[in-house]
PDB file of C-alpha atoms and ligand atoms in Angstrom:
ATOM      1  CA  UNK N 814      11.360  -1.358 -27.498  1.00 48.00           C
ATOM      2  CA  UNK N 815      10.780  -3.288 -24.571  1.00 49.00           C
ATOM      3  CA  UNK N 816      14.849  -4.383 -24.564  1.00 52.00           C
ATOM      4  CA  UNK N 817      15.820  -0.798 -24.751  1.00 71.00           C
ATOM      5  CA  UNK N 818      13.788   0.382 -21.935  1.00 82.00           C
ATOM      6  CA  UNK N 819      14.186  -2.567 -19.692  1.00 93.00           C
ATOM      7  CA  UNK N 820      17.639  -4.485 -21.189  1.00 91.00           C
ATOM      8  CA  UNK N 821      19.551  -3.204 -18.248  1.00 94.00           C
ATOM      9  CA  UNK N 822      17.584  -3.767 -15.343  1.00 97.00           C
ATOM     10  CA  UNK N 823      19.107  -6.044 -12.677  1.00 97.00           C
ATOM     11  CA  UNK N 824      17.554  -5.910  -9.437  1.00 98.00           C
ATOM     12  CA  UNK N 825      13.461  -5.399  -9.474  1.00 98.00           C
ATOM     13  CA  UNK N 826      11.905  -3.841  -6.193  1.00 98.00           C
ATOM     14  CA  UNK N 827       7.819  -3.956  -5.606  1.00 98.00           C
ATOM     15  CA  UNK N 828       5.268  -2.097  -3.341  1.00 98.00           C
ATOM     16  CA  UNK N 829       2.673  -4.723  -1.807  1.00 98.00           C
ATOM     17  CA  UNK N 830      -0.615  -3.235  -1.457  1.00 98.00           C
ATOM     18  CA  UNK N 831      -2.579  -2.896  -4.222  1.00 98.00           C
ATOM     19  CA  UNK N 832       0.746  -3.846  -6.530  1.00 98.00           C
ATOM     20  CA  UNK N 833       0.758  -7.638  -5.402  1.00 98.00           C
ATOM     21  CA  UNK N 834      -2.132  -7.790  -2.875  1.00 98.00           C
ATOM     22  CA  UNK N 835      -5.480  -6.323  -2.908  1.00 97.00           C
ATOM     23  CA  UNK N 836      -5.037  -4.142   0.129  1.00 97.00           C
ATOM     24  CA  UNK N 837      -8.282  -1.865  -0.345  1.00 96.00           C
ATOM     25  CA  UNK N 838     -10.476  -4.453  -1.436  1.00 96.00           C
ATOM     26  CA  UNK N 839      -9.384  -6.289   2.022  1.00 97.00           C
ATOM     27  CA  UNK N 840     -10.209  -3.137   3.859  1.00 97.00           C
ATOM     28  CA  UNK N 841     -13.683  -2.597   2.191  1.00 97.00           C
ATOM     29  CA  UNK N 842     -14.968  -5.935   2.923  1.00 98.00           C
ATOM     30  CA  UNK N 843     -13.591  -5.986   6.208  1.00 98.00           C
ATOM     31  CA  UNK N 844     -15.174  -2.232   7.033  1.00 98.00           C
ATOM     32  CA  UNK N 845     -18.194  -3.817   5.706  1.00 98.00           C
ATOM     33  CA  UNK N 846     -18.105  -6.849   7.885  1.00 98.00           C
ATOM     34  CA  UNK N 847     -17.104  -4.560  10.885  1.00 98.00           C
ATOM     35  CA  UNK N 848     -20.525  -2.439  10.492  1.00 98.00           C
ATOM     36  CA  UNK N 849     -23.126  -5.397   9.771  1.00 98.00           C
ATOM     37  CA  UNK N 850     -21.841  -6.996  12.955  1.00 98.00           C
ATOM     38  CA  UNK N 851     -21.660  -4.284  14.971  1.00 97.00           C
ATOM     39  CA  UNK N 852     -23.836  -1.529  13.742  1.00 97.00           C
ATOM     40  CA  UNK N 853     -23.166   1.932  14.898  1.00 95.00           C
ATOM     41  CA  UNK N 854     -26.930   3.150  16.495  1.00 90.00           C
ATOM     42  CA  UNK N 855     -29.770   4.263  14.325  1.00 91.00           C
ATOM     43  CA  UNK N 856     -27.271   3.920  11.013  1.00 94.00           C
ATOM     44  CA  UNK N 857     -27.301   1.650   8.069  1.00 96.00           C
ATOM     45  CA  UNK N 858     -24.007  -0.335   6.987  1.00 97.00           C
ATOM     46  CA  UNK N 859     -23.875   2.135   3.954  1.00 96.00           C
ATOM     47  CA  UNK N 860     -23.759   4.950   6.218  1.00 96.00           C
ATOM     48  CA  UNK N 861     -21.252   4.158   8.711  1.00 97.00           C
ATOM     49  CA  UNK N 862     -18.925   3.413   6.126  1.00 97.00           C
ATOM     50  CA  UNK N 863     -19.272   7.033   4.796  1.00 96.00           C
ATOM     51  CA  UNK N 864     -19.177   7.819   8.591  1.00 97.00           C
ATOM     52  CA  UNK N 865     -15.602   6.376   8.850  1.00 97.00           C
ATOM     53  CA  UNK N 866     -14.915   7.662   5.528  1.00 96.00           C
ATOM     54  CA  UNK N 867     -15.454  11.224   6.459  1.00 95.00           C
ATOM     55  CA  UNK N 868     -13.293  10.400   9.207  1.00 96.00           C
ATOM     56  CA  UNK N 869     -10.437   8.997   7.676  1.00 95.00           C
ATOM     57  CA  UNK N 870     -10.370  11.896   5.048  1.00 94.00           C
ATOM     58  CA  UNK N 871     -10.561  14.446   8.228  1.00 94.00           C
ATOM     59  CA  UNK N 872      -7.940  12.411  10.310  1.00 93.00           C
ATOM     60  CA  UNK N 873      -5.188  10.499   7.716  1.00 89.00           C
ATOM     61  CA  UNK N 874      -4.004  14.282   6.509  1.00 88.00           C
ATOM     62  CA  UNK N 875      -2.680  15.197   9.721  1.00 90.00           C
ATOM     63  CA  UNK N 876      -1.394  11.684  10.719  1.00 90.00           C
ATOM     64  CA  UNK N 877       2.434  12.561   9.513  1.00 85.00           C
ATOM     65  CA  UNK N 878       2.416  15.795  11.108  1.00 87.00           C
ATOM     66  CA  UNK N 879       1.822  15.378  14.698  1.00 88.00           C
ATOM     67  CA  UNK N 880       2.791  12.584  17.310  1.00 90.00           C
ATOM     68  CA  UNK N 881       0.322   9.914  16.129  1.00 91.00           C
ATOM     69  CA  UNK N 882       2.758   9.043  13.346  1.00 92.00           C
ATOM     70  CA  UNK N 883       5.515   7.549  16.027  1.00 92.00           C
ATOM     71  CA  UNK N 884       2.559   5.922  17.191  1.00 91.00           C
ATOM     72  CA  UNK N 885       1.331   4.750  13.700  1.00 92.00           C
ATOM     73  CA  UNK N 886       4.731   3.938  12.313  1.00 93.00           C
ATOM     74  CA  UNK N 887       5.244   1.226  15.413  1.00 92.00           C
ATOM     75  CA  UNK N 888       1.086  -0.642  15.331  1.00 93.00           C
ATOM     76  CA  UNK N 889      -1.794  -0.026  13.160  1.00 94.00           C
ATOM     77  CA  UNK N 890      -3.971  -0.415  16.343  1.00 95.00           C
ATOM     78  CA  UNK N 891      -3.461   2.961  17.595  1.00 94.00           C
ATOM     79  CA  UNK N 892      -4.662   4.689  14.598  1.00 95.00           C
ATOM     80  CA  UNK N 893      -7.199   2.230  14.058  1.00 96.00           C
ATOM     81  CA  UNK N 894      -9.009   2.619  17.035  1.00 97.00           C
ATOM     82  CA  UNK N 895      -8.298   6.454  17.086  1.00 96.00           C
ATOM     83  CA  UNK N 896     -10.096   6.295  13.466  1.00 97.00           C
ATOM     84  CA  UNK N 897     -13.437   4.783  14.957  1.00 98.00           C
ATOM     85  CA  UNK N 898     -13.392   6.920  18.057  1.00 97.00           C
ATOM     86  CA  UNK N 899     -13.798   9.261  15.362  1.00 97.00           C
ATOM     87  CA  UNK N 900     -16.448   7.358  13.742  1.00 97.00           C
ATOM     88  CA  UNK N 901     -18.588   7.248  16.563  1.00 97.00           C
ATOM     89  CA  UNK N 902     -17.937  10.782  17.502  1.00 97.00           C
ATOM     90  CA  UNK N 903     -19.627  12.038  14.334  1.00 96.00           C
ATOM     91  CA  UNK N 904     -22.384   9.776  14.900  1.00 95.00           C
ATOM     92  CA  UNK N 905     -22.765  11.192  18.657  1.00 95.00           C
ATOM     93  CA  UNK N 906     -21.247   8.326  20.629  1.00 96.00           C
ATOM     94  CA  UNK N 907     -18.002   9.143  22.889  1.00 97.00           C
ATOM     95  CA  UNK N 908     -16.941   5.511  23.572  1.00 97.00           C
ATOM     96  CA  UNK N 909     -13.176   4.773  23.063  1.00 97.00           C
ATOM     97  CA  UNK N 910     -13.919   1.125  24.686  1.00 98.00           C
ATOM     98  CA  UNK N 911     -16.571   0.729  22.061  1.00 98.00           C
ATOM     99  CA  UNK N 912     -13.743   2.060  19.372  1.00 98.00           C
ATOM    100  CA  UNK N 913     -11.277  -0.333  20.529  1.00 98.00           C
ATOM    101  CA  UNK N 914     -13.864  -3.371  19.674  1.00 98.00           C
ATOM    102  CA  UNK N 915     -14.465  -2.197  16.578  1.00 98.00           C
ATOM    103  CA  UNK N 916     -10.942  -1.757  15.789  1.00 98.00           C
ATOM    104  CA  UNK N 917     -10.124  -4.857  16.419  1.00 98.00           C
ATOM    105  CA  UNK N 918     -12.763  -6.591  14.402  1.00 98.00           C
ATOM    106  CA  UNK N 919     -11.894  -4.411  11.609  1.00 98.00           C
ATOM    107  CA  UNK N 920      -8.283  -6.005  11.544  1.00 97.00           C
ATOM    108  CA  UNK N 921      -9.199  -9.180  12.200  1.00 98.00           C
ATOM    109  CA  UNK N 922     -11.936  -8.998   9.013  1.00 98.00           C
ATOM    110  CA  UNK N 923      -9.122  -7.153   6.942  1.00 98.00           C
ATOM    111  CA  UNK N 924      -6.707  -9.453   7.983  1.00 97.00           C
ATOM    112  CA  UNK N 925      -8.702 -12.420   7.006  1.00 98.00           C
ATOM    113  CA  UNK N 926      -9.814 -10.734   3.284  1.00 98.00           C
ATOM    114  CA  UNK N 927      -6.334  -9.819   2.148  1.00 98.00           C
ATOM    115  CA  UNK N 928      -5.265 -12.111  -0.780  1.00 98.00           C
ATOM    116  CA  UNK N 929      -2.510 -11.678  -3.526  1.00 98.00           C
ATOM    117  CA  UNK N 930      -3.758 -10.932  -7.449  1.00 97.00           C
ATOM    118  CA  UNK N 931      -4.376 -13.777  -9.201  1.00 96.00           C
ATOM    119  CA  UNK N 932      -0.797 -15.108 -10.595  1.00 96.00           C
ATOM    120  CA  UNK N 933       1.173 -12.878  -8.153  1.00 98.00           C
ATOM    121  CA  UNK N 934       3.163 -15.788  -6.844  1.00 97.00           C
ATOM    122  CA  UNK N 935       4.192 -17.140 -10.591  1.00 98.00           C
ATOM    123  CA  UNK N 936       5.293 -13.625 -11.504  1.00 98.00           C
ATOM    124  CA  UNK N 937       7.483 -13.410  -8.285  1.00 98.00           C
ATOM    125  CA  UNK N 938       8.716 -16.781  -8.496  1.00 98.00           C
ATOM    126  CA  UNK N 939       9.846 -16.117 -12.524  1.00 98.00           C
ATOM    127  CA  UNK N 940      10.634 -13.039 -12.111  1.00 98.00           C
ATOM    128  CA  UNK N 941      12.634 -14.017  -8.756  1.00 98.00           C
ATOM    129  CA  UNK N 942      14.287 -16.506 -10.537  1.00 97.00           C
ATOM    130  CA  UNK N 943      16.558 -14.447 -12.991  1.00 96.00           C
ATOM    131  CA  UNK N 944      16.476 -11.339 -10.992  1.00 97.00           C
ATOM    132  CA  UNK N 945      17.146 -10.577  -7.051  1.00 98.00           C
ATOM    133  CA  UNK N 946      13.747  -8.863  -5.739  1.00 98.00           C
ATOM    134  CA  UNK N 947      12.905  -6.171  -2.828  1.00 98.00           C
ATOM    135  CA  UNK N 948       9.963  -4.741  -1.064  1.00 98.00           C
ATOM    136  CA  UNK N 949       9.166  -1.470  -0.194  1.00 98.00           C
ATOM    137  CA  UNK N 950       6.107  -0.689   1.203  1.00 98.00           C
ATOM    138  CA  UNK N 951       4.782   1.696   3.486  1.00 97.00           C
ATOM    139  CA  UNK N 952       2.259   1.320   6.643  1.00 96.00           C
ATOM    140  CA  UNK N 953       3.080   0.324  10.468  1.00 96.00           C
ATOM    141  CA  UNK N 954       5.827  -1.937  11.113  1.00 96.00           C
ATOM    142  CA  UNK N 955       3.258  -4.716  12.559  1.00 96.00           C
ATOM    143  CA  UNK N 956       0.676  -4.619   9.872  1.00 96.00           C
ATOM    144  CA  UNK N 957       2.864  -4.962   7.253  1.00 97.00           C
ATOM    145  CA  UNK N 958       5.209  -7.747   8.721  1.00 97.00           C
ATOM    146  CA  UNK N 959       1.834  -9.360   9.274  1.00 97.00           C
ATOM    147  CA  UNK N 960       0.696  -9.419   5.855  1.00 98.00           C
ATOM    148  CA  UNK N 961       3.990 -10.309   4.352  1.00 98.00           C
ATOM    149  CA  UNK N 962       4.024 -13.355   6.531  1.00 98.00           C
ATOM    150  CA  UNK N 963       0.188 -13.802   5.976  1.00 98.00           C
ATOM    151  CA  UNK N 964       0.856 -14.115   2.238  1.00 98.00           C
ATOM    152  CA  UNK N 965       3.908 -16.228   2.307  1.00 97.00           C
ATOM    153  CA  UNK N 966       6.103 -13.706   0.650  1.00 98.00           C
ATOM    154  CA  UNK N 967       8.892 -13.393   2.952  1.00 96.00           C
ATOM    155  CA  UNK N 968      11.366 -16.177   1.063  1.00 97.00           C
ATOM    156  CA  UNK N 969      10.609 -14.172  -2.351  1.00 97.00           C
ATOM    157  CA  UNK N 970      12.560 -11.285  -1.373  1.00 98.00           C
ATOM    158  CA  UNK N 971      16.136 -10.412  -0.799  1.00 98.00           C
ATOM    159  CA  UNK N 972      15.062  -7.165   0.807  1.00 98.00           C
ATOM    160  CA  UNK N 973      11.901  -5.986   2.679  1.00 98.00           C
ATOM    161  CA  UNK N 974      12.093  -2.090   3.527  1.00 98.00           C
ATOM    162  CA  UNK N 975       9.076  -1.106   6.069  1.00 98.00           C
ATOM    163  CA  UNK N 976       8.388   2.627   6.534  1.00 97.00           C
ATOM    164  CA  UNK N 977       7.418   1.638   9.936  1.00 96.00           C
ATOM    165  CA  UNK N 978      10.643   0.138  10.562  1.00 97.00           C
ATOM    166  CA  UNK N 979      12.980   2.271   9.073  1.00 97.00           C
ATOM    167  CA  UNK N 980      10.812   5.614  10.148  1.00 96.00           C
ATOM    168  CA  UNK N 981      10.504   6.651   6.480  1.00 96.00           C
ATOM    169  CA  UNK N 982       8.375   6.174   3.594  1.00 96.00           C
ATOM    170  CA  UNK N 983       8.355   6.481   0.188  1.00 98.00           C
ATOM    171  CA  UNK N 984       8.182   8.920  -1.535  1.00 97.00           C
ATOM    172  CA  UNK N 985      10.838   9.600   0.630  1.00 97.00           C
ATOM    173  CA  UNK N 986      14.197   9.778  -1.763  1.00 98.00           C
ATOM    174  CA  UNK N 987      16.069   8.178   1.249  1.00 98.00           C
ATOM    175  CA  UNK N 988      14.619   4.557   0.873  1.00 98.00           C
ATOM    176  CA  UNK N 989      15.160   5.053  -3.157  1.00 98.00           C
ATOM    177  CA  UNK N 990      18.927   5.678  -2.074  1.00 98.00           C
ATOM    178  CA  UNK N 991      19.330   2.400   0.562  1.00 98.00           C
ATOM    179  CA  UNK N 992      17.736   0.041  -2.156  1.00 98.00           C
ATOM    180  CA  UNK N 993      20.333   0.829  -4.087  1.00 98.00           C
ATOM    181  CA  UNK N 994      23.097   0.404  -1.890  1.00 98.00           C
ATOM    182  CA  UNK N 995      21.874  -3.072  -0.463  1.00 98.00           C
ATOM    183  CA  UNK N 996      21.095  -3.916  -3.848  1.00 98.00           C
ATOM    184  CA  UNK N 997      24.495  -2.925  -5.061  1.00 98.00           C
ATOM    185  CA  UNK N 998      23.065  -1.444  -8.232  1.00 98.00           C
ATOM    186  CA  UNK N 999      22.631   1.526 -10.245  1.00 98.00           C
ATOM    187  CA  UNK N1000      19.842   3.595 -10.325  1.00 98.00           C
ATOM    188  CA  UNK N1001      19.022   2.961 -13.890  1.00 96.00           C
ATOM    189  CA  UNK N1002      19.705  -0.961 -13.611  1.00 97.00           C
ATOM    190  CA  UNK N1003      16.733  -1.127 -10.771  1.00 98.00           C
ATOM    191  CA  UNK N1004      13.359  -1.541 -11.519  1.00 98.00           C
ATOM    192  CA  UNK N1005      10.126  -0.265  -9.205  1.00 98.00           C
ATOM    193  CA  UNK N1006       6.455  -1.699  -9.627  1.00 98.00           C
ATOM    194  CA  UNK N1007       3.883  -0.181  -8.165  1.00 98.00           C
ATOM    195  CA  UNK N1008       0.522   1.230  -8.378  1.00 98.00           C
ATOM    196  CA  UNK N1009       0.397   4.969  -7.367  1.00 97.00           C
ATOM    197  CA  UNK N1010       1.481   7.427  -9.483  1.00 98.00           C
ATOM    198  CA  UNK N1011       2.777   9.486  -6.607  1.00 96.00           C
ATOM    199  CA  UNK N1012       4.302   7.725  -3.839  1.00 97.00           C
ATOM    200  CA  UNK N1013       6.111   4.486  -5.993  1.00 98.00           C
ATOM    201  CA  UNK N1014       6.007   5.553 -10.115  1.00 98.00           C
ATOM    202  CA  UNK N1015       7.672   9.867  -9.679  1.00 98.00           C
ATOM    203  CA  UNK N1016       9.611   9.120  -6.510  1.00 98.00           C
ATOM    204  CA  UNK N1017      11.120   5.866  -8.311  1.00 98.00           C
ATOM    205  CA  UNK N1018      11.604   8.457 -11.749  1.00 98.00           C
ATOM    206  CA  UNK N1019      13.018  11.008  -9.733  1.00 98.00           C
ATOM    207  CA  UNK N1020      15.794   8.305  -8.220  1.00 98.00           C
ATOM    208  CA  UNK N1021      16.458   7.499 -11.818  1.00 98.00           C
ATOM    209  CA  UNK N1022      15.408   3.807 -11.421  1.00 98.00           C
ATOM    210  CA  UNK N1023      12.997   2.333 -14.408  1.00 98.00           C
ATOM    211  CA  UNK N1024       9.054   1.712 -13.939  1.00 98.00           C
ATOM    212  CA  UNK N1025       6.207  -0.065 -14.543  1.00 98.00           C
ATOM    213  CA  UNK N1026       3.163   1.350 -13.472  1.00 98.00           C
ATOM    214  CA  UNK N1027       0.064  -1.024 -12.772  1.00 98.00           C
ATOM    215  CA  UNK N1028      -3.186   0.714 -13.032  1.00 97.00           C
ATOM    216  CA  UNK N1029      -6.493  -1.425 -12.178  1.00 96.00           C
ATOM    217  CA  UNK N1030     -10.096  -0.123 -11.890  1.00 92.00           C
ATOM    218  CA  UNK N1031     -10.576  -1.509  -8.302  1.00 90.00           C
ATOM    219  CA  UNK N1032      -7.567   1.014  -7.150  1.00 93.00           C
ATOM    220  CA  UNK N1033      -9.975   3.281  -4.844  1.00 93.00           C
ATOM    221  CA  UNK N1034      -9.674   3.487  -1.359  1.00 92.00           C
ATOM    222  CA  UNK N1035     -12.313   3.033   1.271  1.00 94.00           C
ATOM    223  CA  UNK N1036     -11.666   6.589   2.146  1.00 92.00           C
ATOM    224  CA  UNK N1037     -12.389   8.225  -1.064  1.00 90.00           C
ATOM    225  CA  UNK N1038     -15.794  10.016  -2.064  1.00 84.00           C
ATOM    226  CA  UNK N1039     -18.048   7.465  -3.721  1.00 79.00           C
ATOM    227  CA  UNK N1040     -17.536   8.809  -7.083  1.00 86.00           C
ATOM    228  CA  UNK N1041     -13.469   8.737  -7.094  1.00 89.00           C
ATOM    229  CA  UNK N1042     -11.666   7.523  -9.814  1.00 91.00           C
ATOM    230  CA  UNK N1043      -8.558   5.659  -9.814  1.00 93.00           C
ATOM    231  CA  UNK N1044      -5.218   7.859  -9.071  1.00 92.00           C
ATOM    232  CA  UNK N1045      -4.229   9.523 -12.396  1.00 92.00           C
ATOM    233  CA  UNK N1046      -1.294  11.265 -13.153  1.00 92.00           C
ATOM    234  CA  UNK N1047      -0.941  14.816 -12.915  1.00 92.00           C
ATOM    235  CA  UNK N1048      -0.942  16.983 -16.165  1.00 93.00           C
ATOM    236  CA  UNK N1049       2.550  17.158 -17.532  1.00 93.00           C
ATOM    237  CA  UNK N1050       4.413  14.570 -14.960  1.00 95.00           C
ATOM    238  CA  UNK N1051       6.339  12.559 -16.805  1.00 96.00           C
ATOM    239  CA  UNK N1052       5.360   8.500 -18.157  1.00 97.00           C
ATOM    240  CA  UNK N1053       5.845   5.152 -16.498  1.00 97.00           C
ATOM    241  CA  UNK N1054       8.032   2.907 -18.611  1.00 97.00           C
ATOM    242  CA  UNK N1055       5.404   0.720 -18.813  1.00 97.00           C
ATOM    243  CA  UNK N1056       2.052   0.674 -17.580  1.00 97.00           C
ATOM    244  CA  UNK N1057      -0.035  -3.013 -17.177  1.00 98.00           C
ATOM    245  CA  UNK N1058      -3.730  -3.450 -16.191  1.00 97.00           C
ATOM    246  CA  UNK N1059      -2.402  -7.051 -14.482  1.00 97.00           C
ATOM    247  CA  UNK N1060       0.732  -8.648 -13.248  1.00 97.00           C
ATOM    248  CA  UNK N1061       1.024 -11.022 -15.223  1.00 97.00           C
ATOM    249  CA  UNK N1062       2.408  -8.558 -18.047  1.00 97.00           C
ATOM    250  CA  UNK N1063       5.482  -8.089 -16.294  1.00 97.00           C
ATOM    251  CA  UNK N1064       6.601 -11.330 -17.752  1.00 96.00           C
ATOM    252  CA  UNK N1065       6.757 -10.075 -21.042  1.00 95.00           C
ATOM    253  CA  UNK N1066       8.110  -6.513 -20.497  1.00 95.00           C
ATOM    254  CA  UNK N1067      11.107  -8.395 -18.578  1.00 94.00           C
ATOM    255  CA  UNK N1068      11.123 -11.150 -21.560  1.00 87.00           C
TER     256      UNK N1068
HETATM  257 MG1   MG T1499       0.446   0.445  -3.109  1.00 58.55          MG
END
């Protein structure tokens, strides 16, 4: 079964966060961090975090549409601090200076809480080893350089495609398309891993590439309402491949 669906694949191209590194848990503890050292006035740690939730759900929508997303595409510190001026906004408080602090802690704590999924290196490294690998991730050029140096991944991969570099994202078809013609291979002989439905398992379908969906319980963002549930996938969209509750299964799907 697994042969037939995955016989063919040459080339194997990941997304980072939350496929190979825990990118929201990182941002949860650091948001959490961020608020118990400096507290926004009169509010509990619990609260400012729904604070900056409410925020980021207001703000991230109309990031792509308007100028901030040159900005964002270039440094996560722009949007970062334009997120807490936000914060502190709802909460009363016009103080960009006071934003910018708080900005910068919040990096510096994400920063320092980001780690790879336990066995992430051994999959790369085996899978790596009979297959040529590529990146694509999304997020500001800086942050995501960063984190790819921060997590020693750079050597693993033959290809590392930025949306902030290249000024597109997935599920943009156009960074499906120049995968394929750096990697010199077919649609159907690449592979994509990833963990949302939308922007790495349909746009990767719809390119006609193969893929393996990984779905973990921890897959919520620090934005979302307290209550939210993992990404699904919508009613009638078509199946992963494969779907894996841990890396480590890759090994045997590519057996
Ligand atoms: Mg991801």
């Amino acid at each position: 079964m697994e042969i037939e669906r995955f016989g063919r694949v040459r080339a194997v191209f990941f997304d980072l966060d939350d496929t190979l590194c825990g990118y929201w848990d990182a941002a949860k503890t650091g948001l959490r961090r961020t608020f118990e050292a400096m507290p926004l006035p009169g509010l509990g740690t619990e609260q400012a975090l729904l604070e900056w939730a409410a925020a980021f759900r207001e703000f991230c929508p109309t990031i792509k549409r308007s100028d901030w997303y040159a900005l964002y595409l270039e440094k996560g510190r722009t949007t970062r601090a334009e997120l807490m001026r936000r914060t502190l906004l709802r909460v009363g408080l016009d103080d960009p200076a006071r934003a910018e602090e708080l900005a910068d802690r919040y990096g510096a704590e994400r920063r320092a809480a980001l780690a790879l999924f336990p066995g992430t290196l051994d999959v790369l490294r085996e899978v790596g080893a009979r297959h040529p690998m590529g990146l694509i991730t999304n997020g500001p050029a800086d942050v995501q350089r960063e984190e790819i140096r921060d997590l020693g991944l750079e050597p693993l991969f033959q290809w590392i495609l930025i949306e902030g570099e290249l000024g597109y994202g997935k599920p943009d078809p156009r960074v499906f398309r120049l995968a394929e013609r750096l990697s010199g291979c077919a649609p159907e002989e690449i592979l994509f891993v990833g963990n949302s439905y939308r922007h790495d398992v349909r746009p990767a379908q719809a390119a006609g590439w193969r893929t393996v969906w990984v779905r973990r319980p921890s897959d919520v963002p620090p934005s979302a309402d307290p209550s939210a549930k993992p990404e699904g996938k919508p009613e009638g969209a078509p199946d992963a491949d494969a779907e894996i509750g841990d890396l480590r299964e890759l090994l045997t799907l590519l057996a």
